[in-house]
Tab-separated table of C-alpha atoms and ligand atoms in Angstrom:
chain	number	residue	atom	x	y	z
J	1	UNK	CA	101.105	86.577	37.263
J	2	UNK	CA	97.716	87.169	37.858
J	3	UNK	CA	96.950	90.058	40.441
J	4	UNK	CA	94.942	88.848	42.877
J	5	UNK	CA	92.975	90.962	45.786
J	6	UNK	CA	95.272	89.980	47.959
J	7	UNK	CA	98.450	90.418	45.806
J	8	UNK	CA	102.218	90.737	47.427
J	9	UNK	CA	103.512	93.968	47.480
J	10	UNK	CA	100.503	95.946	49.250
J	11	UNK	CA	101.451	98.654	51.629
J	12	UNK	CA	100.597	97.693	55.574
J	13	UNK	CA	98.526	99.570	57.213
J	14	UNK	CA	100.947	100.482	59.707
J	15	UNK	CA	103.378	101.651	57.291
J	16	UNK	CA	100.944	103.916	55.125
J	17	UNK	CA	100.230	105.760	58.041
J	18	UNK	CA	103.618	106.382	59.373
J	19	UNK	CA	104.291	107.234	55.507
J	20	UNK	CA	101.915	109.695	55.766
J	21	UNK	CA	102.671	111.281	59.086
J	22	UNK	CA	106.112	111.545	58.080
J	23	UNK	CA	105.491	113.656	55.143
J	24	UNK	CA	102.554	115.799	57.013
J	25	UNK	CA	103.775	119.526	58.297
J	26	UNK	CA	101.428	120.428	60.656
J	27	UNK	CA	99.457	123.810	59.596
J	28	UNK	CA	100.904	126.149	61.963
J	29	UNK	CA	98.646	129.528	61.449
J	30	UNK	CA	96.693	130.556	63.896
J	31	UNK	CA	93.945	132.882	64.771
J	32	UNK	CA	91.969	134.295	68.168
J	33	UNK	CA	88.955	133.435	68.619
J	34	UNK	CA	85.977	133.725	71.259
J	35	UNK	CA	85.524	130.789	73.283
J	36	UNK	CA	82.372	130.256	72.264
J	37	UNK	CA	83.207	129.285	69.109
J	38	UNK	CA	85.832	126.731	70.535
J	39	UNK	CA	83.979	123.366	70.454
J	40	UNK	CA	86.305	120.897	68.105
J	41	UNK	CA	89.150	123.939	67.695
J	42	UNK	CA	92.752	123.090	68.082
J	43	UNK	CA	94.931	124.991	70.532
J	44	UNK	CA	97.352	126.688	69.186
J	45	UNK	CA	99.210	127.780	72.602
J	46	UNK	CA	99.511	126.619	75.980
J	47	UNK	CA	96.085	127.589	78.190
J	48	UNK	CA	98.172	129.047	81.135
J	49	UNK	CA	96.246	130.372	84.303
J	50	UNK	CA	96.815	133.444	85.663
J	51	UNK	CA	94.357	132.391	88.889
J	52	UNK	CA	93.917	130.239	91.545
J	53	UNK	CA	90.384	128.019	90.983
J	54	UNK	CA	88.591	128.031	93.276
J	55	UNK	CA	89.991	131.765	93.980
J	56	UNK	CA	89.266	131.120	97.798
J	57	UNK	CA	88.832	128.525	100.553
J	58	UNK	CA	84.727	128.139	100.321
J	59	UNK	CA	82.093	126.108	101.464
J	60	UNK	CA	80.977	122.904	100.271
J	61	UNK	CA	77.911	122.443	102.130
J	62	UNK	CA	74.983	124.428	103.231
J	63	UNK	CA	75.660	124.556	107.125
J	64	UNK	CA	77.641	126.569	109.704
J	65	UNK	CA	81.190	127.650	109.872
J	66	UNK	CA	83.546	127.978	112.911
J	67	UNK	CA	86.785	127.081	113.903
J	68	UNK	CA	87.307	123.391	114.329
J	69	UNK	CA	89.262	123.805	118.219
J	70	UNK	CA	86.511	125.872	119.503
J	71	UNK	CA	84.189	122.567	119.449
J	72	UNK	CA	86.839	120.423	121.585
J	73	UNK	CA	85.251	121.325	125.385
J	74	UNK	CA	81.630	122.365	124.018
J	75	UNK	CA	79.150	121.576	121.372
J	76	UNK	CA	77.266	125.212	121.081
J	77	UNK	CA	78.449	128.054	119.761
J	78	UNK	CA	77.244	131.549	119.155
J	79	UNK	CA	75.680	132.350	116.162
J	80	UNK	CA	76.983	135.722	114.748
J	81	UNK	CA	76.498	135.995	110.861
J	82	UNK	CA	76.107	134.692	107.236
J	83	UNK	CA	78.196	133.940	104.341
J	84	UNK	CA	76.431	134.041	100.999
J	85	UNK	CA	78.095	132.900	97.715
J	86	UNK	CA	79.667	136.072	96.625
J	87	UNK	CA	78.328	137.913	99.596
J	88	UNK	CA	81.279	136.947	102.554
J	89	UNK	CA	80.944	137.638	106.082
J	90	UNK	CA	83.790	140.615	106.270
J	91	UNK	CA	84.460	140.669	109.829
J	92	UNK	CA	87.036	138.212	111.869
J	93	UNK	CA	85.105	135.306	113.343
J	94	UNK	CA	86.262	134.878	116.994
J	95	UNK	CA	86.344	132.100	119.154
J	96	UNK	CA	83.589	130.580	120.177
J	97	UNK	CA	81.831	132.013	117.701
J	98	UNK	CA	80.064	130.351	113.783
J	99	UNK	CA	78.513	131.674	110.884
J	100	UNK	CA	75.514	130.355	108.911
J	101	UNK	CA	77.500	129.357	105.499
J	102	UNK	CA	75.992	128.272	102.318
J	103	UNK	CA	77.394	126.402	99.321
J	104	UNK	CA	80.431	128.180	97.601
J	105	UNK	CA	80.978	131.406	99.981
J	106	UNK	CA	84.201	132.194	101.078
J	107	UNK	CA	85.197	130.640	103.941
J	108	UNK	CA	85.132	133.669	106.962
J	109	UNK	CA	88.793	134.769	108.278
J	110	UNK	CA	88.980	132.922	111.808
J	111	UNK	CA	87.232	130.072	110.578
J	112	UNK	CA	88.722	126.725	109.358
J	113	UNK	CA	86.011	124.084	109.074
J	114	UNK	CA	82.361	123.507	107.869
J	115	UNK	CA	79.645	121.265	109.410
J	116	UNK	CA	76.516	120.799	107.025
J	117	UNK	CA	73.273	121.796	108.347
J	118	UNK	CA	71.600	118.201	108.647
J	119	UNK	CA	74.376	117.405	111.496
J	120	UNK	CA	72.822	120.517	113.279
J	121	UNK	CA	70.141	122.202	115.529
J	122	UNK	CA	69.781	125.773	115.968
J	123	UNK	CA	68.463	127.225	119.855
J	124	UNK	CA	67.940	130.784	120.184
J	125	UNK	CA	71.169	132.728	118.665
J	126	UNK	CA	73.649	129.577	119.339
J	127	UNK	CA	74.201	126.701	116.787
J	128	UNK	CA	74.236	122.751	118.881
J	129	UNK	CA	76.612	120.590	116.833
J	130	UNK	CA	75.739	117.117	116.339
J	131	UNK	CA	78.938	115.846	114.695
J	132	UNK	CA	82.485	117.447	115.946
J	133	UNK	CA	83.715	117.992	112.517
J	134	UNK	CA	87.575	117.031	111.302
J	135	UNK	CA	90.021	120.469	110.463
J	136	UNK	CA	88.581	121.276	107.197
J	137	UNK	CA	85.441	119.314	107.027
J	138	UNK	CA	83.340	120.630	104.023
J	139	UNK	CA	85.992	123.062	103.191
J	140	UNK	CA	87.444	123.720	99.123
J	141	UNK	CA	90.775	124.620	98.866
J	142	UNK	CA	92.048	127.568	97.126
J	143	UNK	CA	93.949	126.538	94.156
J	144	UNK	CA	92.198	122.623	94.387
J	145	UNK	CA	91.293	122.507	90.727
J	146	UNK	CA	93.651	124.763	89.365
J	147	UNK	CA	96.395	126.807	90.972
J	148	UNK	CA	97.865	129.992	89.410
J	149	UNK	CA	100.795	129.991	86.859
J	150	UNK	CA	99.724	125.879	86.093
J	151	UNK	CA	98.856	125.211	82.285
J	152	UNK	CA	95.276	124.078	81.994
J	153	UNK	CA	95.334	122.678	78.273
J	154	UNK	CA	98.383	122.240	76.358
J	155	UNK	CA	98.595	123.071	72.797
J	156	UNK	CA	97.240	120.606	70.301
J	157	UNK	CA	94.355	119.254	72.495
J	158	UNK	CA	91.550	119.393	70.843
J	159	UNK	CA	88.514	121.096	72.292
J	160	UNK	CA	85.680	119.525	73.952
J	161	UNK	CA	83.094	121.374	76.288
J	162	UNK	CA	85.285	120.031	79.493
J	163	UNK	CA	88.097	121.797	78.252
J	164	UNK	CA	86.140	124.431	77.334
J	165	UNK	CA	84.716	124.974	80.670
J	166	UNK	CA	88.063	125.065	82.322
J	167	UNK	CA	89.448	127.563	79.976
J	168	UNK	CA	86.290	129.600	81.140
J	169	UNK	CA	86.453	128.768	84.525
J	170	UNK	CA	90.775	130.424	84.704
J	171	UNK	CA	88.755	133.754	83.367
J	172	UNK	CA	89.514	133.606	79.876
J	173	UNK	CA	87.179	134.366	76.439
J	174	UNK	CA	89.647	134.617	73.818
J	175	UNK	CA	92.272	132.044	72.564
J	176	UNK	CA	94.288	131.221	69.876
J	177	UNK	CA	93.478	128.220	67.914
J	178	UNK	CA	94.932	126.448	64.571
J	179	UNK	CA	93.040	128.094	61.502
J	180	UNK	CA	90.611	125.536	59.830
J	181	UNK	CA	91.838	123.257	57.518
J	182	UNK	CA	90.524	123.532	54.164
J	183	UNK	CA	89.569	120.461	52.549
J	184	UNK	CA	87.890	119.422	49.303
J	185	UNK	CA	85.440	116.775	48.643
J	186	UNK	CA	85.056	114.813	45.000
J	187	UNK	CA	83.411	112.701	44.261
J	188	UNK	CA	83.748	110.635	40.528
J	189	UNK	CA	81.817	108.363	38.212
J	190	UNK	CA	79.198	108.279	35.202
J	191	UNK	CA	76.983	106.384	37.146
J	192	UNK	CA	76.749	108.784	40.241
J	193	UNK	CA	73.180	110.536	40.500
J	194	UNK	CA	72.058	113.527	43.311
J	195	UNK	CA	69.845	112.222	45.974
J	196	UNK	CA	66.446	114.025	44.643
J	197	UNK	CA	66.619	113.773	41.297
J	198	UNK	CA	65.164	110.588	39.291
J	199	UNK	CA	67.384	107.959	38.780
J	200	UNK	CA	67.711	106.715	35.032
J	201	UNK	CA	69.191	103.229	33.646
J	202	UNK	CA	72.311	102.063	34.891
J	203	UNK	CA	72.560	104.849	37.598
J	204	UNK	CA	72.943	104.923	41.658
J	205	UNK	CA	72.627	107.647	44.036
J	206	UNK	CA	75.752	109.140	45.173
J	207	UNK	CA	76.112	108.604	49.046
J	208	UNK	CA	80.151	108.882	49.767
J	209	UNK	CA	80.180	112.350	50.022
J	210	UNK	CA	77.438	112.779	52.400
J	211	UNK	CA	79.131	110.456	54.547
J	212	UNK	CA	82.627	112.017	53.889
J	213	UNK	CA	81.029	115.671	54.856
J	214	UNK	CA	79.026	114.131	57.978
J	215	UNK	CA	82.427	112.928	59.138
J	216	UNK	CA	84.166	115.710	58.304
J	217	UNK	CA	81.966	117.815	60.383
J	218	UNK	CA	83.873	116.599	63.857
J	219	UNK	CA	86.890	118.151	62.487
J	220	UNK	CA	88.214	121.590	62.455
J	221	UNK	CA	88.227	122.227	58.968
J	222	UNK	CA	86.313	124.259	55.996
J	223	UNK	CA	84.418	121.766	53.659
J	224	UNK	CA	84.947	122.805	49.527
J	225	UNK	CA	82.790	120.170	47.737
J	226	UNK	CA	83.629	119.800	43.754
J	227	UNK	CA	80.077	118.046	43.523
J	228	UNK	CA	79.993	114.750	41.239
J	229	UNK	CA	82.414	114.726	38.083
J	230	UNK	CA	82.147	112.329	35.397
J	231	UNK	CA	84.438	109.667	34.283
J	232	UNK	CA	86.616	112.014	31.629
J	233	UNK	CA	90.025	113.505	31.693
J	234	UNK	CA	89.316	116.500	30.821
J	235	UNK	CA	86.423	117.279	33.970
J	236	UNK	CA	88.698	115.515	36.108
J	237	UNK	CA	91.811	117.113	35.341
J	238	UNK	CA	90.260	121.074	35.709
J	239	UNK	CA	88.475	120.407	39.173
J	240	UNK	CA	91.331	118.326	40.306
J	241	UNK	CA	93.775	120.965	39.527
J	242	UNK	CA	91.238	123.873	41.247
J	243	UNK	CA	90.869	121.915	44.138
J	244	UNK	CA	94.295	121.222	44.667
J	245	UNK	CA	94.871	125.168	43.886
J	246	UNK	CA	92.623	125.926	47.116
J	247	UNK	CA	92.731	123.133	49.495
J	248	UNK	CA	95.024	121.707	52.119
J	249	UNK	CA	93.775	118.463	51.488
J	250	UNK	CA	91.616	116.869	48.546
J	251	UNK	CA	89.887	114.011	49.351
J	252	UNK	CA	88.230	112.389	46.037
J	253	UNK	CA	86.368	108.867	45.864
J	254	UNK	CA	86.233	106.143	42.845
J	255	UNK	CA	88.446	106.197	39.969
J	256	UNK	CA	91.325	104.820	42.014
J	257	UNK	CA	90.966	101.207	41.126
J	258	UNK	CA	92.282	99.889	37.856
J	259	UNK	CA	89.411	99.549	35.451
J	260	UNK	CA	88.826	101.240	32.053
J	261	UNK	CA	87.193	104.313	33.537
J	262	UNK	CA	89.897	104.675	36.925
J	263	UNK	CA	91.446	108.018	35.960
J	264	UNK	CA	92.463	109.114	39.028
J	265	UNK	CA	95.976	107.866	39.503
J	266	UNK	CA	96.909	108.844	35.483
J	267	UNK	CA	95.419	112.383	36.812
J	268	UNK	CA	97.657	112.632	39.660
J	269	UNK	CA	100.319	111.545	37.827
J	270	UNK	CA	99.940	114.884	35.730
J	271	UNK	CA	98.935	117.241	38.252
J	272	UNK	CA	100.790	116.189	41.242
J	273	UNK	CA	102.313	113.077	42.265
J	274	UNK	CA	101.424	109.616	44.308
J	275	UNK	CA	103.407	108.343	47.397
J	276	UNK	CA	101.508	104.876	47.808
J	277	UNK	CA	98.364	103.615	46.205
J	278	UNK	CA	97.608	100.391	47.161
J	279	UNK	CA	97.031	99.599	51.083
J	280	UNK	CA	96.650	95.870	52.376
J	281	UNK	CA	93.584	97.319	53.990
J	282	UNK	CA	89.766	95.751	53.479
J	283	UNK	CA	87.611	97.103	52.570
J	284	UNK	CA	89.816	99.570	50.655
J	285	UNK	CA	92.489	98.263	48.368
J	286	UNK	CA	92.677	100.710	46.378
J	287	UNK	CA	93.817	103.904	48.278
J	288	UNK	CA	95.882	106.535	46.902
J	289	UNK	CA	98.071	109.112	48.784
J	290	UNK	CA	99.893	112.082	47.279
J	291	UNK	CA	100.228	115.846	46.360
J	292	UNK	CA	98.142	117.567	43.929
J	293	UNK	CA	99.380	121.644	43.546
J	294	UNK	CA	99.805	122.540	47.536
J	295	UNK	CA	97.863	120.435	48.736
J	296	UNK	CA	97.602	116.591	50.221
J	297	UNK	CA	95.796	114.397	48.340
J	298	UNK	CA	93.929	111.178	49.273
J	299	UNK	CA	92.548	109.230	46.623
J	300	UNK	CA	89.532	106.930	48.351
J	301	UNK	CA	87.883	103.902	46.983
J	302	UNK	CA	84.600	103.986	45.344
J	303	UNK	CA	82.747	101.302	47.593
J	304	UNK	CA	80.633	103.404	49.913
J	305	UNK	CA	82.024	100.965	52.633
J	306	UNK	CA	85.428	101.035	51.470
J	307	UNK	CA	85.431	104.746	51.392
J	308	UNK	CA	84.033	105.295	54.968
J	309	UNK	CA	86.633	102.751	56.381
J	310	UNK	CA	90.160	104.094	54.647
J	311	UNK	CA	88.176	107.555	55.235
J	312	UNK	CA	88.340	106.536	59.571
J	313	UNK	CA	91.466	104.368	59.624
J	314	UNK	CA	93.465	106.344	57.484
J	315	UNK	CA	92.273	109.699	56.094
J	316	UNK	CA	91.890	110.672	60.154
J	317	UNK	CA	95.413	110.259	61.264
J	318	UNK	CA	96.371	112.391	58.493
J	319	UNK	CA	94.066	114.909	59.204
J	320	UNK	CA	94.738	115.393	62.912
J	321	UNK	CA	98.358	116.001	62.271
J	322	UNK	CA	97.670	117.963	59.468
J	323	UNK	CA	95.679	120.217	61.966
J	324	UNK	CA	97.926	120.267	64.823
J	325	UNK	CA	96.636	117.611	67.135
J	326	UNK	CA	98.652	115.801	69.352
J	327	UNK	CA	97.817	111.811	67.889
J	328	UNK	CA	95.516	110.288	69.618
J	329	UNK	CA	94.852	105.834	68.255
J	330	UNK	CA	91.738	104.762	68.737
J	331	UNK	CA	91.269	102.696	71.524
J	332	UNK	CA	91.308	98.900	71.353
J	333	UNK	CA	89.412	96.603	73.493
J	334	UNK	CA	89.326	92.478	73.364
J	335	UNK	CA	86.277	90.632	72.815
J	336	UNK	CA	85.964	87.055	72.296
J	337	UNK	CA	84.471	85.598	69.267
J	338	UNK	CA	80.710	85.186	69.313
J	339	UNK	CA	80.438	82.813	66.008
J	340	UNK	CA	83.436	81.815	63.943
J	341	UNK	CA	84.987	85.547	61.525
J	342	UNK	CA	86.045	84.269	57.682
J	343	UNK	CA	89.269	86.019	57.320
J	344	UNK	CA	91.787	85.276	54.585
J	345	UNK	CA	95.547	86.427	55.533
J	346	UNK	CA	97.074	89.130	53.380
J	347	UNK	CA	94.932	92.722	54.085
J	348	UNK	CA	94.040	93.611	58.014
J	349	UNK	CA	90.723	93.551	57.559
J	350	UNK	CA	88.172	95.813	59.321
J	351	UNK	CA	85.036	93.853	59.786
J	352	UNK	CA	81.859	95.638	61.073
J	353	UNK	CA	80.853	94.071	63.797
J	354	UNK	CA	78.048	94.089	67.125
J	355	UNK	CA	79.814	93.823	70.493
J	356	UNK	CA	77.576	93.000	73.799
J	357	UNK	CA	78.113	91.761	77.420
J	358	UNK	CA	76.853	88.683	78.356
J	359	UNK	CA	75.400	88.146	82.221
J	360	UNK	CA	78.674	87.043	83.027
J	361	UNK	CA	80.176	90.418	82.083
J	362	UNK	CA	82.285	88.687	79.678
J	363	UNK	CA	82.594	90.863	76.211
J	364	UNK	CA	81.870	88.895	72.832
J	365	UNK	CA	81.214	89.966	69.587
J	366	UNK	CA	80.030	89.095	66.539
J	367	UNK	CA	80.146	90.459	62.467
J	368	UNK	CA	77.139	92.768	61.659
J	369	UNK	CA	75.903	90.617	58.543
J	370	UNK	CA	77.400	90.745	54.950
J	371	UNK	CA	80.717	92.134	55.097
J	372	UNK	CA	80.766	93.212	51.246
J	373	UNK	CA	82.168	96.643	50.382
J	374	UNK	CA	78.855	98.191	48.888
J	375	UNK	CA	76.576	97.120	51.829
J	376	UNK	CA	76.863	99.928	53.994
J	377	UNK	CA	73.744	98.806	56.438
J	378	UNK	CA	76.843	96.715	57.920
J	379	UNK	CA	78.396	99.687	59.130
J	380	UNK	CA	75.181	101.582	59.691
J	381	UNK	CA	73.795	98.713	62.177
J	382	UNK	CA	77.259	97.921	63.796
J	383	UNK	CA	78.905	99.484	66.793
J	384	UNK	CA	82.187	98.339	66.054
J	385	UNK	CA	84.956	97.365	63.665
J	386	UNK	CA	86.280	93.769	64.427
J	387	UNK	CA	90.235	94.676	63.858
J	388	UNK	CA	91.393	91.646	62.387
J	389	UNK	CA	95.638	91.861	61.508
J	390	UNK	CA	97.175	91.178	58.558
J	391	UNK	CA	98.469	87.597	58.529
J	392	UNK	CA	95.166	86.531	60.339
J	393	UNK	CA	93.387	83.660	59.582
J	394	UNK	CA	89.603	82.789	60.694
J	395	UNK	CA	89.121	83.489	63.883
J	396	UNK	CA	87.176	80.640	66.126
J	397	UNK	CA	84.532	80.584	68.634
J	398	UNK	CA	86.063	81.998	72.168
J	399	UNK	CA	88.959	83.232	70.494
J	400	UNK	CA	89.885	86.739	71.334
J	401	UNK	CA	88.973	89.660	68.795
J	402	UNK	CA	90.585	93.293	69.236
J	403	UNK	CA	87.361	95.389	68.604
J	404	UNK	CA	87.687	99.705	67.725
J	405	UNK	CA	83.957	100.828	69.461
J	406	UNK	CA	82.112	103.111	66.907
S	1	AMP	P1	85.057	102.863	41.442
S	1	AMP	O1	86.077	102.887	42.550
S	1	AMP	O2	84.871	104.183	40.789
S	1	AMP	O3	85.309	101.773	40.497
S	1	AMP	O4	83.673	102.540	42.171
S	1	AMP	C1	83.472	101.321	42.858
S	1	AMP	C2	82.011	101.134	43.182
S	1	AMP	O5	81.589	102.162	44.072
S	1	AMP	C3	81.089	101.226	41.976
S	1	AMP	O6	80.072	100.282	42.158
S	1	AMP	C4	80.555	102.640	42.049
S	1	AMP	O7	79.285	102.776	41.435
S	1	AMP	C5	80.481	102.883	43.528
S	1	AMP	N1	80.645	104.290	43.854
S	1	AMP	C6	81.679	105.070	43.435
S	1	AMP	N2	81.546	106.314	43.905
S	1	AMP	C7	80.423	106.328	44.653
S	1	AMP	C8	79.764	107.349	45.417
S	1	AMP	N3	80.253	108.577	45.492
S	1	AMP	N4	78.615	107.001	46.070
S	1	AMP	C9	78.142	105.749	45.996
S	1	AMP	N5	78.720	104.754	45.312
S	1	AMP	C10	79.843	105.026	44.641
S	2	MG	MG1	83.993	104.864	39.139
């Protein structure tokens, strides 16, 4: 029977992944670092704090501070210091007395509320207070953020510069995060030329791997590229077998497929061996998953498109467990169908789409243009991929579309 794009017998989507994940041992080694250097790390420990945040009851306006009972007969009361932002008033405020308090000092002992200054009017050495103020008014608790002993990030988060600023803000400028992954980019095929140099007959410009080490940047890892190899067993074989020699994960592109010059799966079969290399995925048929030497191995289609898809879809799943993130999917929303999406059941297909709100507020979307695998404006122009299952058929006008923002 002839084997058609669509053939029986392709691995879902869901099932290559889980495949994968199964197989995955997280890289457990681990290193200190300064949090500086944090941005996109992985934890490798509970972030535990040894500190209450804030550290004291404090201010939240500029204003005055006095105890909230001392207003209930009078509205004045004697003016008798300031409180600074780490410069308190040390002595004990008594009653019928207030303190000129700015933003973020400590709130004085004998004190227990804050009225800001607008709601105010100072005569001689007595405040007039225009609003009677609620216990507490204007006052941070100690311990409102954070309280001592409480674990601030768990282990596996991955670090942004929120979490970053509340590891800073318990006191602490070292951590211990998962070492970077190392992983090598390859990229195969006669045809493939450098950007910069002059393109002869018959050749293109090689673009996966930029896009491949763009992505790549946004994850903790240490980029080896092998460069471009040509189509022949024997190049193929020696950097396939160095890369796999000094990477956690090889990531190569074309050669997967099953023309004259698609090496790659004979290669693996010699250096290492293939779990699954066909995925009902478009674009991106042809994706192969395996083991060369120690390490993983993901074999991605030649299409530029194709190759930035299974790269996103399946190549990142992969790589968060493989650096010990806790798995975050993407998350889904539901548009409705702008024009009518041409989809032919048998691959879930991951159409590049433009999603917009109309003046009703309702969400629709639309494909971004030619959906072919080598025209990778579609992707560049789009803001989102058009998730369209499996068994799906063409989707009509107003029907609803589960769309993965960009
Ligand atoms: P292949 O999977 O090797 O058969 O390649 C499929 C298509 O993708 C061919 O048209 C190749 O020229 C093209 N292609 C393969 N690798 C790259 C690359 N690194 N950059 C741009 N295009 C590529
Ligand atoms: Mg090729």
């Amino acid at each position: 029977m002839l084997e058609t794009c669509d053939s029986p017998g392709l691995l879902p989507i869901k099932s290559a992944i889980s495949n994968m994940l199964d197989l995955i041992i997280p890289v457990m080694e681990s290193e200190q670092i300064e949090l500086e250097d944090a941005l996109g790390r992985v934890l490798a420990e509970d972030v535990i704090s040894s500190i209450n945040v804030p550290p004291n009851d404090n201010s939240a306006m500029d204003g005055y501070a006095m105890r909230c009972e001392d207003l209930t007969d009078t509205n004045q009361l004697q003016l008798v210091g300031t409180a600074l932002a780490g410069k308190p008033f040390k002595e004990k405020v008594l009653a019928g007395e207030c303190i000129r308090i700015m933003t973020g000092a400590v709130i004085p002992q004998g004190t227990d509320s804050v009225v800001m200054q607008e709601n105010t009017e100072v005569k001689d050495n007595s405040v007039i207070f225009k609003q009677i103020p609620e216990l507490g008014n204007s006052v941070r608790k100690a311990g409102e953020d954070i309280q001592q002993g409480q674990v601030v990030v768990t282990k596996g988060t991955k670090l942004t510069p929120a979490y970053i600023a509340l590891i800073a803000s318990v006191g602490i400028a070292e951590i211990s995060v998962i070492r970077l992954i190392k992983v090598g980019i390859i990229a195969t095929g006669d045809e493939l030329t450098p950007p910069g140099k002059p393109l002869i007959d018959g050749a293109i410009y090689e673009s996966n791997r930029f896009a491949l080490s763009a992505m790549l940047n946004s994850f903790p890892v240490t980029l080896f590229d092998f460069g471009i190899v040509k189509d022949n067993k024997i190049d193929l074989n020696a950097v396939f077998a160095q890369a796999g020699s000094l990477c956690d994960l090889v990531l190569s592109c074309g050669g997967v497929s099953v023309g004259d010059a698609d090496y790659v799966k004979e290669i693996l079969d010699n250096l290492g061996a293939i779990n699954f290399w066909k995925v009902a995925i478009k674009p991106g048929k042809p994706f192969a998953f395996g083991q060369i030497g120690n390490a993983w191995f993901c074999g991605l289609p030649g299409n530029p498109v194709s190759s930035y898809v299974t790269f996103e879809q399946l190549v990142t799943p992969l790589l968060q467990k493989l650096s010990g993130q806790t798995y975050l999917p993407k998350p889904h929303f539901v548009a409705k169908a702008a024009c009518v999406i041409r989809k032919r059941p048998g691959r879930a297909d991951y159409q590049r789409g433009i999603f917009y709100r109309d003046d009703q507020g309702e969400l629709w979307v639309k494909p971004n243009g030619k959906q072919g695998s080598g025209i990778m404006s579609s992707i560049a122009n789009a803001n989102c991929y058009m998730v369209l299952e499996q068994d799906a058929e063409d989707v009509q006008v107003g029907e609803s579309v589960n769309i993965q923002p960009f």
